[in-house]
Coordinates of C-alpha atoms in Angstrom, one line a residue:
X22 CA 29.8 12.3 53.5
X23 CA 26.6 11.5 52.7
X24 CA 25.7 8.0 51.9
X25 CA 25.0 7.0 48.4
X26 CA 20.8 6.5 47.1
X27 CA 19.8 3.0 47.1
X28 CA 19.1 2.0 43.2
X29 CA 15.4 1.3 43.0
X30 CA 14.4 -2.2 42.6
X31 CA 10.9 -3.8 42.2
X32 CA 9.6 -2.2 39.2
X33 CA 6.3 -1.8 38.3
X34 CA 4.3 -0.4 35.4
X35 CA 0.7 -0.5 35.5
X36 CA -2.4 1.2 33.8
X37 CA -1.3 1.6 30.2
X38 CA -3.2 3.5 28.3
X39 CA -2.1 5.0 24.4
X40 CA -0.3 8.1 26.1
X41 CA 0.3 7.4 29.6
X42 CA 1.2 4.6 32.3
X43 CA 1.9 4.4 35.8
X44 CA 5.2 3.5 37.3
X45 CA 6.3 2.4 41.2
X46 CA 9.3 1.0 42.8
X47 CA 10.5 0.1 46.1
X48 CA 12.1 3.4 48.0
X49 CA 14.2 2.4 51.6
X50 CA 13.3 4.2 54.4
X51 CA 16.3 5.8 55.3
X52 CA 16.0 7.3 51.8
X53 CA 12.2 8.5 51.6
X54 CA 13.2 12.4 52.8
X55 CA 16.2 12.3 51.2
X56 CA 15.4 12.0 47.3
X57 CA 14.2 15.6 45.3
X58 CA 14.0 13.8 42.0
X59 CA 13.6 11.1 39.3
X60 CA 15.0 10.7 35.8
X61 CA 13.2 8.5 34.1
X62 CA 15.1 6.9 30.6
X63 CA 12.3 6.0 28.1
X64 CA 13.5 4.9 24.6
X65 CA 11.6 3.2 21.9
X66 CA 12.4 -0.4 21.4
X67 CA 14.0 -0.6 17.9
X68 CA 17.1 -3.0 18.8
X69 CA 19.5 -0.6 20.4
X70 CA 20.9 -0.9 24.1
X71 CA 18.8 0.5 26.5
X72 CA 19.9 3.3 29.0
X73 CA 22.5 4.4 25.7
X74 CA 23.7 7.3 27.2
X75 CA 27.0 9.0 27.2
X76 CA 27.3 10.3 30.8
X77 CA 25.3 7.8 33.2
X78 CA 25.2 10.6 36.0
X79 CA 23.4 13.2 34.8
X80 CA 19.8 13.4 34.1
X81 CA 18.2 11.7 31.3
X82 CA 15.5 12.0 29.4
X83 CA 12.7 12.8 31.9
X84 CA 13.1 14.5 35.1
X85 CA 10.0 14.9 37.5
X86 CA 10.1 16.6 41.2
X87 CA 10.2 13.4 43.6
X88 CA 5.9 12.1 44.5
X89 CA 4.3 9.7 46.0
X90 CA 4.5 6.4 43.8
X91 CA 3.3 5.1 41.7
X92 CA 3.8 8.1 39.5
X93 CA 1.8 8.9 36.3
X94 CA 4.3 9.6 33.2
X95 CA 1.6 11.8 30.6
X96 CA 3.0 13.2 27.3
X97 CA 1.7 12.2 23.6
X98 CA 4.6 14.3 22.5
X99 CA 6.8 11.0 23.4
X100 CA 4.5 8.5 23.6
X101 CA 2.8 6.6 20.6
X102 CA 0.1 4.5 20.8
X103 CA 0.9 0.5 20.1
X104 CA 4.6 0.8 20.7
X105 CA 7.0 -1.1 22.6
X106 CA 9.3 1.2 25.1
X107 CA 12.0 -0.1 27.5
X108 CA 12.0 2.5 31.0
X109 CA 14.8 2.7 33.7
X110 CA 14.7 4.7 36.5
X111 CA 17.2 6.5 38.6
X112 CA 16.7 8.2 42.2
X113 CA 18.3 11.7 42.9
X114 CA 18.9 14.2 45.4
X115 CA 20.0 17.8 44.7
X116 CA 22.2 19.5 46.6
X117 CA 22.2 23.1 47.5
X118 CA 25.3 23.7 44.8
X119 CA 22.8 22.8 42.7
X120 CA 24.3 19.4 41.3
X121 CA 22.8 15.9 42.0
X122 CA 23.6 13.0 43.9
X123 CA 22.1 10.1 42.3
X124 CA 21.3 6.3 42.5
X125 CA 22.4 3.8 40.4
X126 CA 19.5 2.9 37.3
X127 CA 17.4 0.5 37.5
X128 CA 16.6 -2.7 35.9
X129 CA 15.3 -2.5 32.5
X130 CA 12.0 -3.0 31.7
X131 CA 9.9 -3.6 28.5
X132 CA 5.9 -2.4 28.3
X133 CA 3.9 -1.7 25.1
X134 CA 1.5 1.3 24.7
X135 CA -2.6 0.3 24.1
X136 CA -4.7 1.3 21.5
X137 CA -6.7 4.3 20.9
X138 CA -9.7 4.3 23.6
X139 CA -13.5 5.7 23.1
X140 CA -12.3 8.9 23.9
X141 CA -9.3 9.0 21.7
X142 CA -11.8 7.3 18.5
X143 CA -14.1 10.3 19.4
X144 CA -11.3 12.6 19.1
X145 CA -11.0 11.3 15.3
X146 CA -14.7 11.9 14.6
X147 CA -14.8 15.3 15.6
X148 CA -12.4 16.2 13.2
X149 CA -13.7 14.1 10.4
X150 CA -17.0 15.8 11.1
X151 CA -15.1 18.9 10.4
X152 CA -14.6 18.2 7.0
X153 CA -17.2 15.4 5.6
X154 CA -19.1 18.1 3.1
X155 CA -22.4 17.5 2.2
X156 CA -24.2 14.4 1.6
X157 CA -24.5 12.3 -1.5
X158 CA -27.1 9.6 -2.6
X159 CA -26.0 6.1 -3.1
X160 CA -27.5 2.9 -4.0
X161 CA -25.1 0.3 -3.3
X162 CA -22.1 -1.4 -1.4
X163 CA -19.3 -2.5 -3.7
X164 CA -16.4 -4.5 -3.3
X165 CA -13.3 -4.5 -5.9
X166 CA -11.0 -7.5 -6.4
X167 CA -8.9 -9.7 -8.8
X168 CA -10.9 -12.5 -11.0
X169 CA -8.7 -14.8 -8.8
X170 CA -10.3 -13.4 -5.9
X171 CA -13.8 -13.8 -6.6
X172 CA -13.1 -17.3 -8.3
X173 CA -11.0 -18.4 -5.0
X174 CA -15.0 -17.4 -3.4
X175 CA -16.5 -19.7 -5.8
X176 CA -14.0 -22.1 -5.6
X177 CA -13.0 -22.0 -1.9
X178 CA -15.4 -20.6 0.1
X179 CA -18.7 -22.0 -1.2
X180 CA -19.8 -18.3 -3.0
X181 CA -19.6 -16.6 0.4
X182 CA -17.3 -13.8 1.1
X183 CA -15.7 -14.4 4.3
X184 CA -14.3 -11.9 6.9
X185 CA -10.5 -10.9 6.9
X186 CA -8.3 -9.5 9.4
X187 CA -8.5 -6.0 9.3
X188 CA -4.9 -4.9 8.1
X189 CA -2.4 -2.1 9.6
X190 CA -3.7 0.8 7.7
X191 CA -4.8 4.1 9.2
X192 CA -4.3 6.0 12.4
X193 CA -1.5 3.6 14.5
X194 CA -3.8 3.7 17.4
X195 CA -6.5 2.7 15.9
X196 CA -8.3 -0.1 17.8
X197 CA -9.6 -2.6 15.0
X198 CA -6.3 -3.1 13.5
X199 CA -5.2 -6.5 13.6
X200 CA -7.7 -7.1 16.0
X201 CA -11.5 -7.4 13.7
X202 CA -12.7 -9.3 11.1
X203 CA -14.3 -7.8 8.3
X204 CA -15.6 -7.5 4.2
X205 CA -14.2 -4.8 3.6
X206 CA -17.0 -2.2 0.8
X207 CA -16.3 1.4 -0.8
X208 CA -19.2 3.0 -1.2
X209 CA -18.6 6.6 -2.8
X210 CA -19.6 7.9 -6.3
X211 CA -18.8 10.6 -8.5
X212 CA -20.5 13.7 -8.0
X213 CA -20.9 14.2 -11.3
X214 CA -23.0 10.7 -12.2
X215 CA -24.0 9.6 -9.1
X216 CA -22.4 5.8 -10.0
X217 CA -19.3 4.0 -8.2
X218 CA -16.5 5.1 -10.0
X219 CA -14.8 2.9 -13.2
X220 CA -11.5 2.8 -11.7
X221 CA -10.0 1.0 -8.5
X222 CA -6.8 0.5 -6.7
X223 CA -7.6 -3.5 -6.0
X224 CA -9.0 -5.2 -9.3
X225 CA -11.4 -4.7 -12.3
X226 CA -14.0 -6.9 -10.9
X227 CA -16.7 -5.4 -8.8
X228 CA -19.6 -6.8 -6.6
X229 CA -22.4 -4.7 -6.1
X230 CA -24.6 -5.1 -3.5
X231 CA -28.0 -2.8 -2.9
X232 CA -27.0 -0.3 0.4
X233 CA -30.3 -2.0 2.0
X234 CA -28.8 -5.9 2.6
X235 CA -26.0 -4.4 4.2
X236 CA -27.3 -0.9 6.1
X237 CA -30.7 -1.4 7.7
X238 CA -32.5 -1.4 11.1
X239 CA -30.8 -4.7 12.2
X240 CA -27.1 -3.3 11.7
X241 CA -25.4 -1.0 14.1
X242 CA -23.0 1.7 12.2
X243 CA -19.9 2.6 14.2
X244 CA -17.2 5.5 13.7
X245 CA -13.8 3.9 13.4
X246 CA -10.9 5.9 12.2
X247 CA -9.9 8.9 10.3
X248 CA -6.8 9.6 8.3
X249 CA -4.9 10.1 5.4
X250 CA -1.7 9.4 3.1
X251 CA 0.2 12.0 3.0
X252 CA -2.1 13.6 0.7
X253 CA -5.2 16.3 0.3
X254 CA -7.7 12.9 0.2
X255 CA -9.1 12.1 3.3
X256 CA -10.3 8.5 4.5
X257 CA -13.0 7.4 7.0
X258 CA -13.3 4.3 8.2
X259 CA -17.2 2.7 9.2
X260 CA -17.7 -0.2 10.7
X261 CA -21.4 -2.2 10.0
X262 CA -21.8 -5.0 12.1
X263 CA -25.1 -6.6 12.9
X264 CA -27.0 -6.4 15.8
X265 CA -25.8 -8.8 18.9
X266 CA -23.1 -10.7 16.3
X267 CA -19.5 -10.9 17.6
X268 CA -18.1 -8.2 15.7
X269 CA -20.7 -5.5 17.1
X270 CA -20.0 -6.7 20.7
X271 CA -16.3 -5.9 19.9
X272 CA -17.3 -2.5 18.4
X273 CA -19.3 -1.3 21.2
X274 CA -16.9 -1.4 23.6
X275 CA -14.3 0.1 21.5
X276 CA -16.3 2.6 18.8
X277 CA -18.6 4.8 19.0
X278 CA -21.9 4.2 18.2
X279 CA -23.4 6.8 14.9
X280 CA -27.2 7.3 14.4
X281 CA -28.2 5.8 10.9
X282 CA -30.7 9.0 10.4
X283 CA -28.0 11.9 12.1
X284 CA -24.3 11.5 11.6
X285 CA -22.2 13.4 8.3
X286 CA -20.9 10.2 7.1
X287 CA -23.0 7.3 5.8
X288 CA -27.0 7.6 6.8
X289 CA -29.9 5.6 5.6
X290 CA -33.4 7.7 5.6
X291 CA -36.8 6.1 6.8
X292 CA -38.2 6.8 3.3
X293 CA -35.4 3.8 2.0
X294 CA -32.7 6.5 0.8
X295 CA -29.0 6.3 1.5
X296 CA -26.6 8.8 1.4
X297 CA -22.7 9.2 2.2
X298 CA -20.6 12.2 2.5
X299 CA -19.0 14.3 -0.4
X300 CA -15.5 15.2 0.7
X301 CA -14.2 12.1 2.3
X302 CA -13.8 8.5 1.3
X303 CA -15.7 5.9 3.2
X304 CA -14.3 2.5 3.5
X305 CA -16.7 0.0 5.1
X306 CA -15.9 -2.7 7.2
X307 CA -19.2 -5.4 6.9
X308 CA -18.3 -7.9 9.9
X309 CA -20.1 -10.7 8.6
X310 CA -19.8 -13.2 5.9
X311 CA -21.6 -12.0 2.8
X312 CA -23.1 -14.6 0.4
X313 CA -21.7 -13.8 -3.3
X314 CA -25.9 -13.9 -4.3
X315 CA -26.4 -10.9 -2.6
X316 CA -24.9 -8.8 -5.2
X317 CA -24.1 -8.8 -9.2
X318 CA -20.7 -9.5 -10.2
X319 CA -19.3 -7.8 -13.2
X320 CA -16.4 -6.3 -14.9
X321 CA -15.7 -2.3 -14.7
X322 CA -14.3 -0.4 -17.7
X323 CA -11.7 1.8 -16.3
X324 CA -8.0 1.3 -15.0
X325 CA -6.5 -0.5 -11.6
X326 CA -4.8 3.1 -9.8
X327 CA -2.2 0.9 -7.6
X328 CA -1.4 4.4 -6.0
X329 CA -4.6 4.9 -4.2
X330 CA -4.4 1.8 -2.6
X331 CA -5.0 2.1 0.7
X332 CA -3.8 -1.7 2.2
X333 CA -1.8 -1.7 5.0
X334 CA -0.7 3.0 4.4
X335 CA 0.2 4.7 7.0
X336 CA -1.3 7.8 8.3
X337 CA 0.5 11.0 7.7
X338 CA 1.6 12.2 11.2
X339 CA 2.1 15.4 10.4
X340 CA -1.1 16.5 9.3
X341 CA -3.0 18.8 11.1
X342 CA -6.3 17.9 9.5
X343 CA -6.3 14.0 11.0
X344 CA -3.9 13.9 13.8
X345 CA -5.1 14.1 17.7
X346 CA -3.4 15.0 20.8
X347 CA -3.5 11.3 22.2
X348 CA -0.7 9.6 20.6
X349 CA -0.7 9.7 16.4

């Protein structure tokens, strides 16, 4: 008979990335030739019992051919980025009948997923550079809110608008949300009159504020995200953030870094000229505080289109246009 496989014990999980992590465990001696495989049981963590399946002694979810630990586990077709996953592991050895002897599983353990890396964010821009269109002129930064918001600046916050958590909208990966503070500015116009348009998803009451406080030679101008909402509109998201301030230390390692003069999405000429591109909307993340003075404050004619806000929508995984390999 041949003795049973020693369930593995000392688990470890190491260098998690938005797609990938590594994974070891202590193998005995007398069982280092002996083992062929490893079934690996990786389940989202949503509340429901780990290891959950019906048969305990067959393989589950992952089989690899036994290799030297730690062992890299690869595949964006099961892993997301930012997402909790419990993992068990289970030694076997196959017999020449073709059926396995196996170990008993593991302990459980818990490990989240990371954000979206440089490479992954470049990913994004590539396709978004796909399908920016030509570029428009612009003349200003503009920022949409409730009268209670702009009286709560007033009121509150000594006429300064003050950074805000970015919020959960966009590609899941993506790695400012939750994680940078910013004013958030639209800064598209209709093709048609070359003005911001009258209507807006947040509020009736608009501050303006000329491209050139905001864009110039002292801000760096960072690619951050591409998606969309399950629908044919497409949304980029630009981050500002001035030169050696917190926010552009936290961009830099994270974003990458666009050329005001030569990128397809927001670009500001030597000449004082500032364009954006046609086909996709821009939403601009300022990372400072921005006095109220900097701007004009008034009232727009046109209607609040609650549908096309974008706070806190998620990104349509199965489009082709937006979606990367690494993770969703």
């Amino acid at each position: 008979m041949e003795p049973p496989l020693s369930a593995p014990v000392g688990i470890q999980i190491s260098d998690i990335t938005c797609d990938s992590f590594r994974v070891s465990w202590e193998i005995p001696p007398y069982d280092m030739h002996r083992i062929t495989h490893y079934f690996i049981d990786l389940n989202k963590k949503v509340g429901q019992k780990e290891n959950k399946f019906k048969h305990r002694d067959v393989p589950t979810k992952l089989v690899a051919k036994a290799v030297a630990l730690p062992m890299t586990v690869r595949g964006h077709w099961f892993l997301s980025p930012r997402t909790e996953y419990t993992l068990a592991v289970q030694t076997a050895m196959k017999r020449i009948d073709g059926e396995y002897i196996v170990s008993g599983w593991s302990e459980t353990l818990s490990f989240c997923t990371g954000d979206y890396a440089m490479e992954q964010v470049r990913q994004l821009q590539l396709k978004a550079e796909g399908i920016a269109g030509r570029m428009l002129p612009f003349q200003v930064f503009y920022r949409n809110q409730t009268p209670e918001y702009f009286t709560h600046v007033r009121e509150k916050w000594g006429d300064v608008l003050l950074p805000s958590l970015k919020d959960q909208s966009g590609s899941h990966g993506s790695p400012i949300s939750g994680t940078l503070q910013g004013v958030f500015f639209s800064c598209n116009t209709e093709f048609n009159t070359g003005h911001p348009p009258n209507d807006s998803p947040y509020g009736r009451w608009r501050l303006s504020v000329p491209a050139g406080h905001l864009f110039h030679e002292g801000t760096n101008l960072y690619f951050a995200d591409f998606y969309c909402m399950y629908s044919a509109y497409h949304y980029v998201v630009l981050v500002l953030a001035p030169q050696g301030s917190q926010g552009d230390v936290f961009c830099s390692k994270r974003l990458p870094l666009l050329d005001h003069q030569d990128n397809p999405f927001l670009t500001r000429e030597e000449k004082g000229g500032y364009r954006h591109a046609q086909d996709l909307i821009l939403e601009v993340i300022y990372t400072d505080p921005v006095p109220l003075g900097l701007g004009q404050l008034g009232e727009i004619k046109g209607h609040q289109l609650m549908s096309l806000s974008t706070a806190n929508a998620k990104k349509d995984p199965s489009c082709k246009v937006c979606n990367i390999s690494g993770g969703r």
